[in-house]
Amino acid sequence: MAVASAIAPSERAAMFGLLADPLRLRIVELLAGEELCTCHLIAETGAKQTTISHHLRILREAGAVTAAEDGRFTWYRLTPHLLDALAASLAELAEGAERAGRQRVPCAP
Amino acid sequence: MAVASAIAPSERAAMFGLLADPLRLRIVELLAGEELCTCHLIAETGAKQTTISHHLRILREAGAVTAAEDGRFTWYRLTPHLLDALAASLAELAEGAERAGRQRVPCAP
DNA sequence: AGCTGATATCAAGTCACGTTGATGTGATAG
DNA sequence: CTATCACATCAACGTGACTTGATATCAGCT
């Protein structure tokens, strides 16, 4: 059975939606490789603090990142689960696209 | 060198955006495996003809699908290129998330 | 205690996106 | 030739998303 279909289509779409925003994608990419605190993300993206905080909240609530508070700093780390699910979903689609049959199902019954 | 960074972040985000809509994702999934004409997509999604046509235009202009006109029917096929690029992009991110170091870069210089 | 710096939350404004009904365009059927 | 069907385009509407300035919270420093 297809692994991707374990999740509802709308939920999968929402997961892709997490990466559909340039700034959010940038944050995820920065977080892929090392743990960073908000100030780093602000510095490297040039975005306002409140904007970064907003997107981090979205990523946090979606389970894409985890936050660890340490004093006045909050360190964010990327969780692989969600990315893995998306990767599996895409792999299925790509595979399907490759072997897409050329035969056409009749149109009007 | 990272394959994903060959494309601008905003463009990559736009590619993910293609799959960020439930209906569009559904269309892509239906197209993964077999060539279909618009009427099939309308029938299987239950969406209005004009809505389907709109999303097909978006997918077409993004290069995610190709259209082949045959009489009054238009057959759509999924192209692997874009999905492959996204899969590669995700693979990088997922890998980065796995090996994300625990050491924290100093915050305030 | 008082101040400052790091973040999160709130409220508001703007704008892009998806949906839809009306309409146009070819192509096939009768 | 005319009617019908498949599909695309257009214009308009509504909703949701991103951004941002103001504000609240909380930790560490003096």
Coordinates of C-alpha atoms in Angstrom, one line a residue, chain A residues 17-91:
Chain A
G17 CA 2.3 24.4 2.1
L18 CA 4.8 24.7 4.9
L19 CA 7.5 24.9 2.3
A20 CA 5.6 27.0 -0.1
D21 CA 6.6 30.3 1.5
P22 CA 10.0 31.6 0.5
L23 CA 10.9 32.8 4.0
R24 CA 9.6 29.6 5.7
L25 CA 11.6 27.5 3.2
R26 CA 14.6 29.6 3.9
I27 CA 14.2 29.0 7.7
V28 CA 13.9 25.3 7.2
E29 CA 17.0 25.3 5.0
L30 CA 18.9 27.2 7.6
L31 CA 17.7 24.8 10.3
A32 CA 18.8 21.8 8.2
G33 CA 22.3 21.3 9.4
E34 CA 22.4 23.1 12.7
E35 CA 20.4 24.2 15.6
L36 CA 19.7 27.9 15.6
C37 CA 18.1 30.5 17.8
T38 CA 15.7 33.1 16.7
C39 CA 18.2 35.8 16.6
H40 CA 20.3 33.9 14.0
L41 CA 17.3 33.4 11.8
I42 CA 16.5 37.1 12.1
A43 CA 20.1 38.0 11.2
E44 CA 20.4 35.7 8.3
T45 CA 17.1 36.3 6.7
G46 CA 16.8 40.0 7.4
A47 CA 13.2 39.6 8.3
K48 CA 11.5 41.4 11.2
Q49 CA 11.5 39.6 14.5
T50 CA 7.8 39.3 14.6
T51 CA 7.6 37.8 11.2
I52 CA 10.2 35.1 12.0
S53 CA 8.4 34.4 15.2
H54 CA 5.2 34.0 13.3
H55 CA 6.6 31.5 10.9
L56 CA 8.4 29.6 13.6
R57 CA 5.0 29.2 15.4
I58 CA 3.5 27.7 12.2
L59 CA 6.4 25.3 11.8
R60 CA 6.3 24.5 15.5
E61 CA 2.5 23.8 15.5
A62 CA 2.9 21.6 12.4
G63 CA 5.6 19.6 14.1
A64 CA 8.3 20.6 11.6
V65 CA 10.5 22.0 14.2
T66 CA 11.0 21.7 18.0
A67 CA 11.8 24.6 20.3
A68 CA 14.2 24.4 23.2
E69 CA 14.2 27.3 25.6
D70 CA 17.5 28.2 27.2
G71 CA 17.5 31.3 29.2
R72 CA 16.3 34.2 27.1
F73 CA 17.1 32.3 23.9
T74 CA 15.0 29.7 22.1
W75 CA 16.8 27.2 20.0
Y76 CA 15.1 25.6 17.1
R77 CA 15.8 22.2 15.6
L78 CA 14.4 20.6 12.5
T79 CA 12.5 17.3 13.0
P80 CA 13.0 14.7 10.2
H81 CA 9.6 13.1 10.5
L82 CA 7.7 15.5 8.4
L83 CA 10.3 15.9 5.8
D84 CA 10.6 12.1 5.5
A85 CA 6.8 11.9 5.0
L86 CA 7.0 14.5 2.3
A87 CA 10.0 12.8 0.6
A88 CA 8.1 9.5 0.6
S89 CA 5.1 11.2 -0.9
L90 CA 7.1 12.8 -3.6
A91 CA 9.0 9.6 -4.4

